[in-house]
Coordinates of C-alpha atoms in Angstrom, one line a residue:
Chain A
X1 CA 4.0 -5.3 -34.6
X2 CA 7.1 -6.7 -33.0
X3 CA 10.5 -6.1 -34.4
X4 CA 11.9 -9.4 -35.5
X5 CA 15.4 -8.4 -34.7
X6 CA 17.5 -11.2 -33.3
X7 CA 14.8 -13.8 -32.6
X8 CA 14.5 -17.0 -34.5
X9 CA 11.0 -18.2 -34.9
X10 CA 11.2 -21.7 -33.6
X11 CA 9.1 -23.8 -31.3
X12 CA 11.9 -23.8 -28.7
X13 CA 12.1 -20.1 -28.8
X14 CA 8.4 -19.8 -28.3
X15 CA 8.4 -22.1 -25.3
X16 CA 11.3 -20.1 -23.8
X17 CA 9.5 -16.8 -24.3
X18 CA 6.3 -18.1 -22.8
X19 CA 8.3 -19.0 -19.7
X20 CA 9.8 -15.5 -19.6
X21 CA 6.3 -14.0 -19.8
X22 CA 5.2 -16.2 -16.9
X23 CA 8.1 -15.1 -14.8
X24 CA 7.6 -11.4 -15.6
X25 CA 3.9 -11.7 -14.8
X26 CA 4.7 -13.4 -11.4
X27 CA 7.3 -10.7 -10.7
X28 CA 4.8 -8.0 -11.5
X29 CA 2.1 -9.4 -9.4
X30 CA 4.3 -10.0 -6.3
X31 CA 6.1 -6.7 -6.6
X32 CA 2.8 -4.9 -6.8
X33 CA 1.7 -6.7 -3.6
X34 CA 5.0 -5.5 -2.1
X35 CA 4.3 -2.0 -3.2
X36 CA 0.8 -2.0 -1.7
X37 CA 2.3 -3.4 1.6
X38 CA 5.0 -0.7 1.6
X39 CA 2.3 2.0 1.2
X40 CA 0.5 0.5 4.3
X41 CA 3.8 0.6 6.2
X42 CA 4.6 4.1 5.0
X43 CA 1.3 5.6 6.1
X44 CA 1.4 3.7 9.3
X45 CA 4.7 5.3 10.1
X46 CA 3.6 8.7 9.0
X47 CA 0.7 8.6 11.4
X48 CA 3.0 7.7 14.2
X49 CA 5.4 10.5 13.3
X50 CA 2.5 13.0 13.4
X51 CA 1.6 12.0 17.0
X52 CA 5.3 11.8 18.1
X53 CA 6.0 15.2 16.6
X54 CA 3.2 17.0 18.5
X55 CA 4.4 15.5 21.8
X56 CA 8.1 16.1 21.2
X57 CA 7.7 19.6 20.0
X58 CA 5.7 20.5 23.1
X59 CA 8.4 19.1 25.3
X60 CA 11.1 20.9 23.3
X61 CA 9.4 24.2 23.8
X62 CA 9.2 23.6 27.5
X63 CA 12.9 22.7 27.5
X64 CA 13.9 25.9 25.6
X65 CA 11.8 27.9 28.1
X66 CA 13.5 26.3 31.1
X67 CA 16.9 27.0 29.5
X68 CA 16.1 30.7 28.9
X69 CA 15.1 31.0 32.5
X70 CA 18.3 29.3 33.5
X71 CA 20.4 31.8 31.4
X72 CA 18.5 34.6 33.1
X73 CA 18.6 33.4 36.6
X74 CA 21.9 31.6 36.7
X75 CA 23.8 33.8 34.2
X76 CA 25.0 32.9 30.7
X77 CA 28.6 32.2 31.6
X78 CA 27.7 29.9 34.5
X79 CA 25.2 28.0 32.5
X80 CA 27.7 27.4 29.7
X81 CA 30.2 26.4 32.3
X82 CA 27.8 23.9 33.9
X83 CA 27.1 22.5 30.4
X84 CA 30.9 22.0 29.9
X85 CA 31.2 20.2 33.2
X86 CA 28.1 18.1 32.9
X87 CA 28.9 14.4 32.6
X88 CA 28.6 13.2 29.1
X89 CA 27.4 9.7 29.2
X90 CA 24.2 9.6 27.1
X91 CA 24.1 6.6 24.7
X92 CA 21.2 5.0 22.9
X93 CA 20.7 1.3 22.1
X94 CA 19.9 0.9 18.4
X95 CA 18.9 -2.3 16.7
X96 CA 17.2 -3.0 13.4
X97 CA 13.9 -4.3 12.3
X98 CA 13.0 -5.8 9.0
X99 CA 10.2 -4.5 6.9
X100 CA 10.0 -6.6 3.7
X101 CA 13.7 -6.9 3.2
X102 CA 14.4 -3.3 4.3
X103 CA 16.3 -2.6 7.5
X104 CA 14.8 0.1 9.6
X105 CA 16.4 1.3 12.8
X106 CA 14.8 0.7 16.2
X107 CA 15.9 2.9 19.1
X108 CA 15.6 1.6 22.6
X109 CA 14.2 4.7 24.2
X110 CA 14.3 4.6 28.0
X111 CA 13.7 7.5 30.3
X112 CA 17.0 9.3 30.8
X113 CA 16.4 11.5 33.7
X114 CA 19.3 11.8 36.0
X115 CA 19.7 12.7 39.6
X116 CA 21.0 16.2 40.1
X117 CA 24.1 14.8 41.8
X118 CA 24.7 12.5 38.9
X119 CA 24.9 15.2 36.3
X120 CA 28.4 16.1 37.2
X121 CA 28.5 19.9 37.2
X122 CA 29.9 21.5 40.4
X123 CA 27.3 21.9 42.9
X124 CA 28.5 25.2 44.3
X125 CA 27.2 26.9 41.2
X126 CA 23.9 25.1 40.8
X127 CA 20.5 26.4 41.3
X128 CA 17.0 25.0 40.8
X129 CA 16.9 26.7 37.4
X130 CA 19.9 24.7 36.2
X131 CA 18.5 21.5 37.5
X132 CA 15.2 22.3 35.9
X133 CA 16.8 23.0 32.5
X134 CA 18.9 19.9 32.7
X135 CA 15.9 17.8 33.6
X136 CA 13.8 19.2 30.8
X137 CA 16.4 18.5 28.2
X138 CA 16.8 14.9 29.5
X139 CA 13.1 14.5 29.2
X140 CA 12.9 15.8 25.7
X141 CA 15.6 13.5 24.4
X142 CA 13.4 10.4 24.7
X143 CA 10.7 11.8 22.4
X144 CA 13.3 13.1 20.0
X145 CA 15.0 9.7 19.7
X146 CA 11.6 8.1 19.0
X147 CA 11.0 10.7 16.4
X148 CA 14.4 10.1 14.8
X149 CA 13.7 6.4 14.6
X150 CA 10.4 7.0 12.9
X151 CA 11.6 9.6 10.5
X152 CA 14.6 7.6 9.4
X153 CA 12.3 4.6 9.0
X154 CA 9.9 6.6 6.8
X155 CA 12.8 7.8 4.6
X156 CA 14.1 4.2 4.1
X157 CA 10.6 2.9 3.3
X158 CA 9.9 5.7 0.9
X159 CA 13.1 5.0 -1.0
X160 CA 12.2 1.3 -1.3
X161 CA 8.7 2.2 -2.3
X162 CA 9.9 4.4 -5.1
X163 CA 12.2 1.7 -6.3
X164 CA 9.5 -1.0 -6.2
X165 CA 7.1 1.3 -8.1
X166 CA 9.6 1.8 -10.8
X167 CA 10.1 -1.9 -11.2
X168 CA 6.4 -2.6 -11.3
X169 CA 5.9 0.0 -13.9
X170 CA 8.8 -1.2 -16.0
X171 CA 7.3 -4.7 -15.9
X172 CA 3.8 -3.6 -16.7
X173 CA 4.5 -1.0 -19.4
X174 CA 7.8 -2.2 -21.0
X175 CA 8.9 -5.7 -20.3
X176 CA 5.6 -7.6 -20.4
X177 CA 4.2 -5.9 -23.6
X178 CA 7.6 -6.5 -25.3
X179 CA 7.7 -10.1 -24.4
X180 CA 4.0 -10.6 -25.4
X181 CA 4.6 -8.9 -28.7
X182 CA 7.5 -11.3 -29.4
X183 CA 5.4 -14.3 -28.5
X184 CA 2.8 -13.1 -30.9
X185 CA 5.3 -12.5 -33.6
X186 CA 6.8 -15.9 -33.3
X187 CA 3.5 -17.8 -33.2
X188 CA 2.3 -15.9 -36.3
X189 CA 5.6 -16.6 -38.0
X190 CA 5.3 -20.3 -37.1
X191 CA 1.7 -20.4 -38.4
X192 CA 2.8 -18.8 -41.6
X193 CA 5.6 -21.3 -42.0
X194 CA 3.2 -24.1 -41.3
X195 CA 0.9 -22.9 -44.0
X196 CA 3.8 -22.5 -46.4
X197 CA 4.8 -26.0 -45.6
X198 CA 1.3 -27.3 -46.0
X199 CA 0.9 -25.7 -49.5
X200 CA 4.3 -27.0 -50.5
X201 CA 3.4 -30.5 -49.5
X202 CA 0.2 -30.1 -51.4
X203 CA 2.1 -29.0 -54.5
X204 CA 4.5 -31.9 -54.1
X205 CA 1.6 -34.3 -53.7
X206 CA -0.1 -32.9 -56.8
X207 CA 3.1 -33.3 -58.7
X208 CA 3.5 -36.8 -57.6
X209 CA -0.1 -37.6 -58.5
X210 CA 0.3 -36.0 -61.9
X211 CA 3.2 -38.3 -62.5
X212 CA 1.2 -41.5 -61.8
Chain B
X1 CA 24.6 -1.9 20.3
X2 CA 25.1 1.5 22.1
X3 CA 25.5 4.6 20.1
X4 CA 26.4 8.2 20.8
X5 CA 24.0 11.1 20.2
X6 CA 25.3 14.2 18.4
X7 CA 23.8 17.7 18.4
X8 CA 24.7 20.3 15.8
X9 CA 23.1 23.6 16.6
X10 CA 23.6 27.2 17.8
X11 CA 25.4 27.7 21.1
X12 CA 22.3 27.9 23.3
X13 CA 20.7 24.8 22.0
X14 CA 23.9 22.9 22.3
X15 CA 24.2 24.0 25.9
X16 CA 20.8 22.6 26.7
X17 CA 21.6 19.2 25.3
X18 CA 25.1 19.2 26.9
X19 CA 23.4 19.7 30.3
X20 CA 21.4 16.5 29.5
X21 CA 24.7 14.6 28.9
X22 CA 24.8 14.5 25.1
X23 CA 28.3 13.2 24.1
X24 CA 28.9 14.9 20.8
X25 CA 28.1 18.5 20.3
X26 CA 29.1 21.0 17.6
X27 CA 28.3 24.7 17.7
X28 CA 27.6 26.0 14.2
X29 CA 29.8 29.0 13.4
X30 CA 30.5 28.6 9.7
X31 CA 29.5 26.3 6.8
X32 CA 32.9 24.7 6.2
X33 CA 33.5 23.7 9.8
X34 CA 30.0 22.3 10.3
X35 CA 30.1 20.3 7.0
X36 CA 33.4 18.9 8.0
X37 CA 32.0 17.9 11.4
X38 CA 29.0 16.3 9.7
X39 CA 31.3 14.3 7.4
X40 CA 33.0 13.1 10.5
X41 CA 29.7 12.2 12.3
X42 CA 28.2 10.4 9.3
X43 CA 31.4 8.4 8.8
X44 CA 31.6 7.4 12.5
X45 CA 30.4 4.0 13.5
X46 CA 29.8 5.2 17.0
X47 CA 27.2 7.9 16.3
X48 CA 23.6 6.7 16.2
X49 CA 21.7 9.9 15.7
X50 CA 22.5 13.4 14.6
X51 CA 20.1 16.1 15.9
X52 CA 20.4 19.3 13.9
X53 CA 18.3 22.5 14.1
X54 CA 16.3 23.4 11.0
X55 CA 18.1 26.8 10.9
X56 CA 21.5 25.2 10.7
X57 CA 20.4 22.6 8.2
X58 CA 18.9 25.4 6.1
X59 CA 22.1 27.4 6.3
X60 CA 24.0 24.4 4.9
X61 CA 21.5 24.1 2.1
X62 CA 22.0 21.5 -0.7
X63 CA 25.4 20.4 0.8
X64 CA 23.5 19.1 3.8
X65 CA 20.7 17.5 1.8
X66 CA 23.2 15.7 -0.4
X67 CA 25.0 14.2 2.6
X68 CA 21.7 13.0 4.1
X69 CA 20.8 11.3 0.8
X70 CA 24.0 9.4 0.5
X71 CA 24.6 8.5 4.1
X72 CA 24.3 5.0 5.5
X73 CA 21.3 3.9 7.6
X74 CA 23.0 5.2 10.7
X75 CA 23.3 7.8 12.0
X76 CA 19.7 8.8 11.7
X77 CA 19.2 12.5 11.2
X78 CA 16.6 14.5 13.0
X79 CA 15.9 18.2 12.3
X80 CA 14.3 20.1 15.2
X81 CA 13.4 23.8 15.6
X82 CA 15.6 26.0 17.7
X83 CA 14.2 28.2 20.5
X84 CA 12.7 30.6 18.0
X85 CA 10.5 27.7 16.8
X86 CA 11.4 28.3 13.2
X87 CA 10.7 25.5 10.7
X88 CA 11.1 25.6 7.0
X89 CA 7.9 26.2 4.9
X90 CA 8.3 22.9 3.1
X91 CA 8.2 19.9 5.3
X92 CA 10.6 17.2 4.3
X93 CA 8.3 14.3 5.1
X94 CA 5.5 15.9 3.2
X95 CA 7.8 16.3 0.2
X96 CA 8.6 12.5 0.4
X97 CA 4.9 11.7 0.5
X98 CA 4.2 13.8 -2.5
X99 CA 7.0 12.2 -4.5
X100 CA 6.3 8.6 -3.6
X101 CA 2.6 8.3 -3.2
X102 CA 1.5 11.4 -5.1
X103 CA -0.9 12.5 -2.3
X104 CA -1.1 15.7 -0.3
X105 CA -1.1 14.7 3.3
X106 CA -0.6 17.0 6.3
X107 CA 2.2 15.9 8.6
X108 CA 2.8 19.2 10.3
X109 CA 0.3 20.1 13.0
X110 CA 1.6 22.3 15.6
X111 CA 5.2 21.2 14.7
Chain C
X1 CA 18.1 -11.9 -20.3
X2 CA 19.3 -9.6 -17.6
X3 CA 15.7 -8.5 -16.8
X4 CA 14.9 -12.1 -15.9
X5 CA 17.8 -11.9 -13.5
X6 CA 16.5 -8.7 -11.9
X7 CA 13.1 -10.3 -11.4
X8 CA 14.6 -13.4 -9.9
X9 CA 16.7 -11.2 -7.6
X10 CA 13.7 -9.2 -6.5
X11 CA 11.7 -12.3 -5.9
X12 CA 14.5 -13.8 -3.8
X13 CA 14.7 -10.6 -1.8
X14 CA 11.0 -10.5 -0.9
X15 CA 11.3 -12.9 2.0
X16 CA 14.8 -12.3 3.4
X17 CA 13.2 -10.7 6.5
X18 CA 11.5 -13.9 7.5
X19 CA 12.9 -15.7 10.6
X20 CA 14.8 -19.0 10.3
X21 CA 12.5 -20.2 13.1
X22 CA 9.5 -18.7 14.8
X23 CA 9.3 -18.6 18.6
X24 CA 6.2 -19.2 20.7
X25 CA 4.5 -16.4 22.7
X26 CA 5.6 -18.3 25.9
X27 CA 9.3 -18.3 24.8
X28 CA 9.0 -14.6 23.9
X29 CA 7.4 -13.7 27.2
X30 CA 10.1 -15.4 29.2
X31 CA 13.0 -14.0 27.2
X32 CA 14.8 -10.9 28.5
X33 CA 15.3 -9.7 24.8
X34 CA 12.6 -11.4 22.8
X35 CA 13.7 -11.7 19.1
X36 CA 14.0 -14.0 16.1
X37 CA 16.9 -14.3 13.7
X38 CA 16.1 -13.5 10.1
X39 CA 17.3 -15.6 7.1
X40 CA 20.0 -13.0 6.4
X41 CA 21.3 -13.3 10.0
X42 CA 19.9 -10.0 11.3
X43 CA 17.9 -9.7 14.5
X44 CA 14.3 -8.8 14.6
X45 CA 13.1 -7.7 18.0
X46 CA 9.6 -8.0 19.4
X47 CA 8.3 -5.0 21.2
X48 CA 7.4 -5.7 24.9
X49 CA 4.2 -3.7 24.6
X50 CA 2.9 -5.9 21.8
X51 CA 3.8 -9.1 23.7
X52 CA 1.9 -7.8 26.8
X53 CA -1.0 -7.1 24.6
X54 CA -0.9 -10.6 23.1
X55 CA -0.6 -12.0 26.6
X56 CA -3.9 -10.2 27.5
X57 CA -5.9 -11.5 24.5
X58 CA -4.5 -15.0 24.2
X59 CA -5.6 -17.7 26.7
X60 CA -2.6 -19.0 28.6
X61 CA -3.3 -22.5 27.2
X62 CA -2.3 -21.1 23.8
X63 CA 0.9 -19.3 24.8
X64 CA 2.7 -22.5 23.8
X65 CA 1.2 -22.8 20.4
X66 CA 1.0 -19.2 19.1
X67 CA 4.0 -18.7 17.0
X68 CA 5.7 -15.3 16.4
X69 CA 5.9 -13.4 14.3
X70 CA 2.4 -14.1 13.0
X71 CA 2.6 -14.4 9.2
X72 CA 0.5 -12.4 6.9
X73 CA 0.7 -14.5 3.8
X74 CA 0.4 -12.6 0.6
X75 CA -0.6 -14.8 -2.3
X76 CA -1.3 -13.2 -5.6
X77 CA -3.6 -16.2 -6.5
X78 CA -6.0 -14.8 -3.9
X79 CA -6.3 -11.5 -5.9
X80 CA -4.7 -8.1 -5.3
X81 CA -4.7 -7.0 -1.7
X82 CA -5.8 -10.3 -0.1
X83 CA -3.8 -12.1 2.6
X84 CA -4.1 -15.3 4.5
X85 CA -3.6 -16.1 8.2
X86 CA -3.0 -19.7 9.1
X87 CA -3.1 -21.6 12.4
X88 CA -5.9 -21.6 15.0
X89 CA -4.3 -19.4 17.7
X90 CA -3.1 -17.0 15.1
X91 CA -6.5 -16.8 13.5
X92 CA -8.0 -16.1 16.9
X93 CA -5.5 -13.2 17.6
X94 CA -6.2 -11.6 14.2
X95 CA -9.9 -12.0 14.5
X96 CA -9.8 -10.4 17.9
X97 CA -7.7 -7.5 16.7
X98 CA -9.9 -6.9 13.7
X99 CA -13.1 -7.7 15.5
X100 CA -13.9 -9.9 12.6
X101 CA -15.7 -13.3 13.0
X102 CA -13.5 -16.2 12.1
X103 CA -13.4 -19.9 12.8
X104 CA -11.0 -22.7 12.2
X105 CA -7.4 -22.7 11.0
X106 CA -7.5 -20.2 8.2
X107 CA -8.8 -16.8 7.4
X108 CA -8.6 -14.4 4.6
X109 CA -8.2 -10.6 5.3
X110 CA -8.1 -7.6 2.9
X111 CA -5.8 -4.6 2.6
X112 CA -7.5 -2.2 5.0
X113 CA -7.5 -5.0 7.6
X114 CA -3.9 -5.7 7.0
X115 CA -3.2 -2.0 7.7
X116 CA -5.1 -2.2 11.0
X117 CA -3.2 -5.4 11.9
X118 CA 0.2 -3.9 11.0
X119 CA -0.6 -0.8 13.0
X120 CA -1.5 -2.8 16.1
X121 CA 1.2 -5.4 15.9
X122 CA 4.1 -3.9 13.9
X123 CA 6.9 -6.2 15.3
X124 CA 4.9 -9.3 16.0
X125 CA 3.5 -9.7 12.5
X126 CA 5.4 -10.0 9.3
X127 CA 4.5 -10.4 5.6
X128 CA 5.3 -13.6 3.8
X129 CA 5.1 -13.5 0.0
X130 CA 4.1 -16.7 -1.8
X131 CA 6.6 -16.9 -4.6
X132 CA 5.5 -20.4 -5.4

C-alpha cells in the first residue's frame, strides 16, 4: 500500500498523477529503445575493432621487426640520431559523428607513407634498413589511428549504454511502481470519500423524511 | 581539424614512431614524469590521440586508468603492445562488455 | 517533480543528432566533404565508401530523391525492436541491403535487420525516435 505522505486525495491530483505515469511510461519505452539501439551500435563497433586489431597488430609486429633490423644493421646511435632528425609533421584530421546524441570521434585516416627524401634525416647516414623501418612505422600508423577511433567510440557508447540502462531500470522498478501506487491510493481514497458522502447524504435524506 | 599524434613508450618504440614523423613523443623513465606528461597531453587541445604501450600503461597503474576515465573525448587513447608483444591478461574492452552488456565475448584474437 | 524533468531532458536529447536538413545522394556525391549539420550545430560526415556503395545500388534517376541520412524511425507504438523506413527510394535501398522484399513508400524492419543496416551504412543512416 502506498504511503499517503504529502499527497492530497483530490480529482485534480489524480489527473496530474495519471499524466506523470503516462510521461514515465513513454520515457521508459523510448529509453529502452535507445538502449537496444546502443547495444546494436556497441556490438557493431566491437566487431570492427576485432578485425582492425588483427590487422594492426600484424603490421605492428612487422614494424618492430624492421626496427630491430635497423638497430642491428645501422647501429643504435645512428638510428636514434635519424629519429631525432626525422621531420615531425604527422597530423590527423579528426571530426565527430553523432550516434544517438553521443559524439564519437572520426579519424580521417589517409596513407601516410613518405618519400625517403621527405623524411628529413641526413642522407649520408641512411641505409635501406632505416628506410624500411621508417616506412613500416608510417604504414602501421594508419591502422592504429583507425583502431584508436573505434576503441574510443566503443568506450563512449558503453558509458552512454550504462547510463541509459540505469535510467530504464529506475523508471521500471522505482518511478513507475511508485506513481502507480499513488494513483491507486488516491482513487481508493476518492472512492471511499464518495461512499462516505453517499451514506451521509442517505442519512440526511432519512432525517429529512423522518421530519416530514 | 588537424591534431597531433603523441606516443608514450619505451625508447625503442618511440624511435620507431619518431622515424614516421610523430610530433609528440615521450620516453617513459619514471612514473612522475610520464604522468605529468600525460596530464599535459590530455589537457592539450592540439593532441588528437595518445598511443601508449601496454607495459607503460600497466606501470602507471590506477593513476593512468583514472586519467583515462576523466579525460575529454579527445585525445583518444590507444594501448598497443611493445616489441615484446606483451598485453595484459585482462582486455579492457572485454571488461567494458562484461560490465555493460553482461556477456562474455572474445575481442582478443591474435592481439 | 525532478524525475519528470529528467525524463523530459532525456526525451529532448534523443534526437539532437538529427540533421536540420537532409541532403540528396546527388548533393552528397558532388560535395568534396559530404556532411549534414545536426540540430546542435555539430557536423555529421558521410563516409565516401558508403556513398559509393549507394551510387551502385540506387538508379541514377533516384539520386535526386534519395535523402541522406536515411532515417530509421523508432516508434514504440510498433512494439519493442520495430522500426519504420519511409520514402520509396529509401525503402528500395533498405530492401536491397537486407535482401528483403518490400514495395511502396513504407516498410517495417526488426532489430536484427536494423543491426545489419547499421553495420552496412553507419554514417548514411540514423535513428529517429518518435517522441510523439
